[in-house]
Amino acid sequence: MKVSETVYSRLRRRLVSGYYDPGTQLKEEALAADFGVSRTPIRNAIARLTSEGLLTPAEKRGALVTPWRLENTADVFALRILLEGHGAYLCAQNATFEQIDLLEQTCDEMERHFAAKSPDWVKKMDQGNLVIHEMLYEGSGSPHLRLSGKHLLEVPQVIGGFFIYEDADVEESLMQHREIVKAIKLRNGDWARSAVACHLNAALERFRRRSSEE
């Protein structure tokens, strides 16, 4: 992958996961030093992300992280509860043994990273979280649901909350993941759908709490 594409992908991932607070100014020089690249790929990435609405042009070089309104997030979570819940229901019926094994292994890895608190543990948790939520669509066996779900998971602030979670929040989220996976493994679609709704409603409440504190 070219340097410019790698920088774009990494920066975009940070933006959609909530790594930066809304309104944060991102400067080319600081980003170039952080990513270990020249300013050119940073400038190109900022231009692309600005066109996508994830960044807003700043007066000087760089950009501002576009604020994401609470009502927008609530709408997206409402859609996720419906679609991801249905995905989990279908996943309980259609997921292969290999897909279920991947879900369990990902839960194991996330719990190990959280317990160890290695320097990149938050990044590892974020990656594992995305794997689990993508698998709910992938394992459903529905191409249309998978396509719709992928789009929702790319909306800012709705995935990757581990950047803002307190330890108690992480522990709760991990337990909820375990319940979802257990329901799928037992082929109990209603339980899986209910567990997803509980998990996503809890995530939305954390986002609301954070928004009220800002």
mmCIF file of C-alpha atoms in Angstrom:
data_model
loop_
_atom_site.group_PDB
_atom_site.id
_atom_site.type_symbol
_atom_site.label_atom_id
_atom_site.label_comp_id
_atom_site.label_asym_id
_atom_site.label_seq_id
_atom_site.Cartn_x
_atom_site.Cartn_y
_atom_site.Cartn_z
ATOM 1 C CA MET A 1 0.000 0.000 0.000
ATOM 2 C CA LYS A 2 1.293 3.472 -0.887
ATOM 3 C CA VAL A 3 2.329 5.846 1.891
ATOM 4 C CA SER A 4 -0.447 8.312 1.041
ATOM 5 C CA GLU A 5 -3.106 5.583 1.214
ATOM 6 C CA THR A 6 -1.714 4.219 4.485
ATOM 7 C CA VAL A 7 -1.735 7.676 6.075
ATOM 8 C CA TYR A 8 -5.280 8.314 4.852
ATOM 9 C CA SER A 9 -6.516 4.982 6.235
ATOM 10 C CA ARG A 10 -4.851 5.457 9.618
ATOM 11 C CA LEU A 11 -6.082 9.011 10.053
ATOM 12 C CA ARG A 12 -9.586 8.104 8.917
ATOM 13 C CA ARG A 13 -9.684 5.251 11.411
ATOM 14 C CA ARG A 14 -8.765 7.633 14.189
ATOM 15 C CA LEU A 15 -11.506 10.035 13.193
ATOM 16 C CA VAL A 16 -14.316 7.493 12.964
ATOM 17 C CA SER A 17 -13.296 5.849 16.255
ATOM 18 C CA GLY A 18 -13.346 9.042 18.303
ATOM 19 C CA TYR A 19 -9.597 9.112 18.898
ATOM 20 C CA TYR A 20 -9.694 12.915 18.588
ATOM 21 C CA ASP A 21 -12.223 15.092 20.403
ATOM 22 C CA PRO A 22 -14.627 17.054 18.165
ATOM 23 C CA GLY A 23 -13.199 20.454 17.312
ATOM 24 C CA THR A 24 -9.583 19.357 17.790
ATOM 25 C CA GLN A 25 -7.202 21.159 15.445
ATOM 26 C CA LEU A 26 -4.966 18.817 13.476
ATOM 27 C CA LYS A 27 -1.816 20.458 12.159
ATOM 28 C CA GLU A 28 0.160 19.077 9.245
ATOM 29 C CA GLU A 29 3.519 19.331 10.991
ATOM 30 C CA ALA A 30 2.370 17.527 14.140
ATOM 31 C CA LEU A 31 0.619 14.791 12.158
ATOM 32 C CA ALA A 32 3.660 14.295 9.937
ATOM 33 C CA ALA A 33 5.844 13.810 13.014
ATOM 34 C CA ASP A 34 3.282 11.484 14.612
ATOM 35 C CA PHE A 35 2.978 9.313 11.492
ATOM 36 C CA GLY A 36 6.666 9.527 10.601
ATOM 37 C CA VAL A 37 6.047 10.853 7.098
ATOM 38 C CA SER A 38 6.437 14.087 5.131
ATOM 39 C CA ARG A 39 3.705 16.701 4.977
ATOM 40 C CA THR A 40 2.621 15.760 1.465
ATOM 41 C CA PRO A 41 0.708 12.549 2.327
ATOM 42 C CA ILE A 42 -0.719 14.305 5.395
ATOM 43 C CA ARG A 43 -1.950 17.172 3.228
ATOM 44 C CA ASN A 44 -3.504 14.725 0.755
ATOM 45 C CA ALA A 45 -5.213 12.776 3.536
ATOM 46 C CA ILE A 46 -6.619 15.960 5.075
ATOM 47 C CA ALA A 47 -8.015 17.010 1.693
ATOM 48 C CA ARG A 48 -9.751 13.653 1.199
ATOM 49 C CA LEU A 49 -11.147 13.559 4.722
ATOM 50 C CA THR A 50 -12.369 17.131 4.396
ATOM 51 C CA SER A 51 -14.271 16.173 1.245
ATOM 52 C CA GLU A 52 -15.866 13.327 3.238
ATOM 53 C CA GLY A 53 -16.973 15.736 5.951
ATOM 54 C CA LEU A 54 -14.836 14.202 8.681
ATOM 55 C CA LEU A 55 -12.619 17.292 8.817
ATOM 56 C CA THR A 56 -13.352 21.002 8.446
ATOM 57 C CA PRO A 57 -10.801 23.424 6.963
ATOM 58 C CA ALA A 58 -8.955 25.545 9.533
ATOM 59 C CA GLU A 59 -7.747 29.104 9.021
ATOM 60 C CA LYS A 60 -4.125 28.025 9.043
ATOM 61 C CA ARG A 61 -2.675 24.819 7.633
ATOM 62 C CA GLY A 62 -4.420 21.777 8.939
ATOM 63 C CA ALA A 63 -8.043 21.106 9.805
ATOM 64 C CA LEU A 64 -10.553 20.764 12.624
ATOM 65 C CA VAL A 65 -12.234 17.507 13.606
ATOM 66 C CA THR A 66 -15.839 17.979 12.540
ATOM 67 C CA PRO A 67 -18.205 17.910 15.551
ATOM 68 C CA TRP A 68 -20.646 15.004 15.555
ATOM 69 C CA ARG A 69 -23.979 15.956 17.077
ATOM 70 C CA LEU A 70 -25.596 13.739 19.701
ATOM 71 C CA GLU A 71 -28.839 13.391 17.747
ATOM 72 C CA ASN A 72 -26.868 12.119 14.730
ATOM 73 C CA THR A 73 -25.217 9.482 16.888
ATOM 74 C CA ALA A 74 -28.540 8.459 18.437
ATOM 75 C CA ASP A 75 -30.045 7.975 14.969
ATOM 76 C CA VAL A 76 -27.144 5.783 13.881
ATOM 77 C CA PHE A 77 -27.313 3.691 17.046
ATOM 78 C CA ALA A 78 -31.053 3.198 16.546
ATOM 79 C CA LEU A 79 -30.335 1.842 13.069
ATOM 80 C CA ARG A 80 -27.522 -0.347 14.379
ATOM 81 C CA ILE A 81 -29.770 -1.827 17.051
ATOM 82 C CA LEU A 82 -32.215 -2.863 14.336
ATOM 83 C CA LEU A 83 -29.737 -4.057 11.704
ATOM 84 C CA GLU A 84 -27.021 -5.457 13.940
ATOM 85 C CA GLY A 85 -29.630 -7.100 16.141
ATOM 86 C CA HIS A 86 -31.123 -8.784 13.083
ATOM 87 C CA GLY A 87 -27.622 -9.696 11.949
ATOM 88 C CA ALA A 88 -26.978 -11.392 15.285
ATOM 89 C CA TYR A 89 -30.301 -13.227 14.994
ATOM 90 C CA LEU A 90 -29.331 -14.559 11.553
ATOM 91 C CA CYS A 91 -25.774 -15.179 12.693
ATOM 92 C CA ALA A 92 -27.096 -17.547 15.359
ATOM 93 C CA GLN A 93 -28.685 -19.550 12.552
ATOM 94 C CA ASN A 94 -26.099 -19.268 9.792
ATOM 95 C CA ALA A 95 -22.648 -18.604 11.261
ATOM 96 C CA THR A 96 -20.078 -21.303 10.511
ATOM 97 C CA PHE A 97 -18.085 -22.983 13.261
ATOM 98 C CA GLU A 98 -15.025 -21.101 11.990
ATOM 99 C CA GLN A 99 -16.808 -17.759 12.336
ATOM 100 C CA ILE A 100 -17.935 -18.594 15.858
ATOM 101 C CA ASP A 101 -14.377 -19.642 16.730
ATOM 102 C CA LEU A 102 -13.148 -16.269 15.454
ATOM 103 C CA LEU A 103 -15.665 -14.472 17.656
ATOM 104 C CA GLU A 104 -14.518 -16.424 20.716
ATOM 105 C CA GLN A 105 -10.837 -15.931 19.908
ATOM 106 C CA THR A 106 -11.377 -12.203 19.469
ATOM 107 C CA CYS A 107 -13.081 -12.012 22.868
ATOM 108 C CA ASP A 108 -10.115 -13.876 24.379
ATOM 109 C CA GLU A 109 -7.617 -11.508 22.772
ATOM 110 C CA MET A 110 -9.486 -8.387 23.852
ATOM 111 C CA GLU A 111 -9.632 -9.591 27.447
ATOM 112 C CA ARG A 112 -5.902 -10.360 27.415
ATOM 113 C CA HIS A 113 -5.034 -6.926 26.017
ATOM 114 C CA PHE A 114 -7.198 -5.224 28.625
ATOM 115 C CA ALA A 115 -5.652 -7.219 31.469
ATOM 116 C CA ALA A 116 -2.093 -6.583 30.263
ATOM 117 C CA LYS A 117 -2.594 -2.868 29.479
ATOM 118 C CA SER A 118 0.250 -2.907 26.943
ATOM 119 C CA PRO A 119 1.189 0.432 25.293
ATOM 120 C CA ASP A 120 -1.107 -0.245 22.320
ATOM 121 C CA TRP A 121 -3.870 -2.030 24.228
ATOM 122 C CA VAL A 122 -6.537 0.549 23.308
ATOM 123 C CA LYS A 123 -5.716 0.164 19.618
ATOM 124 C CA LYS A 124 -5.891 -3.635 19.930
ATOM 125 C CA MET A 125 -9.232 -3.397 21.718
ATOM 126 C CA ASP A 126 -10.580 -1.101 19.026
ATOM 127 C CA GLN A 127 -9.490 -3.542 16.318
ATOM 128 C CA GLY A 128 -11.047 -6.504 18.119
ATOM 129 C CA ASN A 129 -14.266 -4.631 18.692
ATOM 130 C CA LEU A 130 -14.562 -3.903 14.983
ATOM 131 C CA VAL A 131 -13.957 -7.580 14.146
ATOM 132 C CA ILE A 132 -16.800 -8.665 16.428
ATOM 133 C CA HIS A 133 -19.314 -6.165 15.098
ATOM 134 C CA GLU A 134 -18.372 -6.829 11.479
ATOM 135 C CA MET A 135 -18.756 -10.562 12.074
ATOM 136 C CA LEU A 136 -22.360 -10.097 13.190
ATOM 137 C CA TYR A 137 -23.079 -8.935 9.646
ATOM 138 C CA GLU A 138 -20.649 -11.308 7.938
ATOM 139 C CA GLY A 139 -22.023 -14.348 9.746
ATOM 140 C CA SER A 140 -25.614 -13.426 8.969
ATOM 141 C CA GLY A 141 -25.292 -14.784 5.453
ATOM 142 C CA SER A 142 -27.070 -11.718 4.049
ATOM 143 C CA PRO A 143 -25.050 -9.685 1.499
ATOM 144 C CA HIS A 144 -27.452 -6.731 1.719
ATOM 145 C CA LEU A 145 -27.285 -6.631 5.504
ATOM 146 C CA ARG A 146 -23.501 -6.886 5.370
ATOM 147 C CA LEU A 147 -23.277 -3.906 3.006
ATOM 148 C CA SER A 148 -25.597 -1.742 5.105
ATOM 149 C CA GLY A 149 -23.828 -2.696 8.309
ATOM 150 C CA LYS A 150 -20.391 -1.868 6.958
ATOM 151 C CA HIS A 151 -21.581 1.639 6.144
ATOM 152 C CA LEU A 152 -22.963 2.196 9.654
ATOM 153 C CA LEU A 153 -19.742 1.005 11.279
ATOM 154 C CA GLU A 154 -17.841 3.688 9.370
ATOM 155 C CA VAL A 155 -19.879 6.562 10.804
ATOM 156 C CA PRO A 156 -17.852 8.710 13.262
ATOM 157 C CA GLN A 157 -18.137 8.024 16.999
ATOM 158 C CA VAL A 158 -20.122 4.774 16.768
ATOM 159 C CA ILE A 159 -17.266 2.296 16.948
ATOM 160 C CA GLY A 160 -13.989 2.325 18.809
ATOM 161 C CA GLY A 161 -15.261 3.829 22.050
ATOM 162 C CA PHE A 162 -12.381 2.296 23.964
ATOM 163 C CA PHE A 163 -10.495 5.558 23.433
ATOM 164 C CA ILE A 164 -12.944 7.234 25.845
ATOM 165 C CA TYR A 165 -14.063 4.343 28.081
ATOM 166 C CA GLU A 166 -13.231 4.056 31.752
ATOM 167 C CA ASP A 167 -12.125 0.637 33.017
ATOM 168 C CA ALA A 168 -15.612 -0.195 34.308
ATOM 169 C CA ASP A 169 -17.040 0.592 30.870
ATOM 170 C CA VAL A 170 -14.514 -1.703 29.191
ATOM 171 C CA GLU A 171 -15.303 -4.550 31.584
ATOM 172 C CA GLU A 172 -19.024 -4.154 30.934
ATOM 173 C CA SER A 173 -18.498 -4.076 27.173
ATOM 174 C CA LEU A 174 -16.344 -7.214 27.263
ATOM 175 C CA MET A 175 -18.984 -9.094 29.261
ATOM 176 C CA GLN A 176 -21.638 -8.019 26.783
ATOM 177 C CA HIS A 177 -19.507 -9.291 23.898
ATOM 178 C CA ARG A 178 -19.240 -12.645 25.668
ATOM 179 C CA GLU A 179 -23.003 -12.830 26.064
ATOM 180 C CA ILE A 180 -23.589 -12.055 22.384
ATOM 181 C CA VAL A 181 -21.102 -14.715 21.291
ATOM 182 C CA LYS A 182 -22.524 -17.266 23.734
ATOM 183 C CA ALA A 183 -26.033 -16.708 22.382
ATOM 184 C CA ILE A 184 -24.784 -17.166 18.814
ATOM 185 C CA LYS A 185 -22.873 -20.309 19.734
ATOM 186 C CA LEU A 186 -25.999 -21.762 21.345
ATOM 187 C CA ARG A 187 -27.945 -20.870 18.167
ATOM 188 C CA ASN A 188 -30.383 -18.726 20.150
ATOM 189 C CA GLY A 189 -31.264 -15.912 17.776
ATOM 190 C CA ASP A 190 -33.681 -14.091 20.078
ATOM 191 C CA TRP A 191 -31.112 -14.001 22.871
ATOM 192 C CA ALA A 192 -28.404 -12.795 20.472
ATOM 193 C CA ARG A 193 -30.613 -9.977 19.188
ATOM 194 C CA SER A 194 -31.542 -8.933 22.729
ATOM 195 C CA ALA A 195 -27.896 -9.004 23.838
ATOM 196 C CA VAL A 196 -26.878 -6.762 20.933
ATOM 197 C CA ALA A 197 -29.621 -4.265 21.796
ATOM 198 C CA CYS A 198 -28.418 -4.160 25.407
ATOM 199 C CA HIS A 199 -24.802 -3.717 24.302
ATOM 200 C CA LEU A 200 -25.500 -0.897 21.846
ATOM 201 C CA ASN A 201 -27.867 0.939 24.181
ATOM 202 C CA ALA A 202 -25.145 0.884 26.831
ATOM 203 C CA ALA A 203 -22.630 2.263 24.322
ATOM 204 C CA LEU A 204 -25.028 5.068 23.390
ATOM 205 C CA GLU A 205 -25.496 5.988 27.050
ATOM 206 C CA ARG A 206 -21.720 6.234 27.456
ATOM 207 C CA PHE A 207 -21.581 8.574 24.495
ATOM 208 C CA ARG A 208 -24.378 10.703 25.976
ATOM 209 C CA ARG A 209 -22.545 10.844 29.285
ATOM 210 C CA ARG A 210 -19.359 11.956 27.585
ATOM 211 C CA SER A 211 -21.209 14.601 25.565
ATOM 212 C CA SER A 212 -22.795 16.062 28.716
ATOM 213 C CA GLU A 213 -19.366 16.363 30.329
ATOM 214 C CA GLU A 214 -17.862 18.348 27.445
#
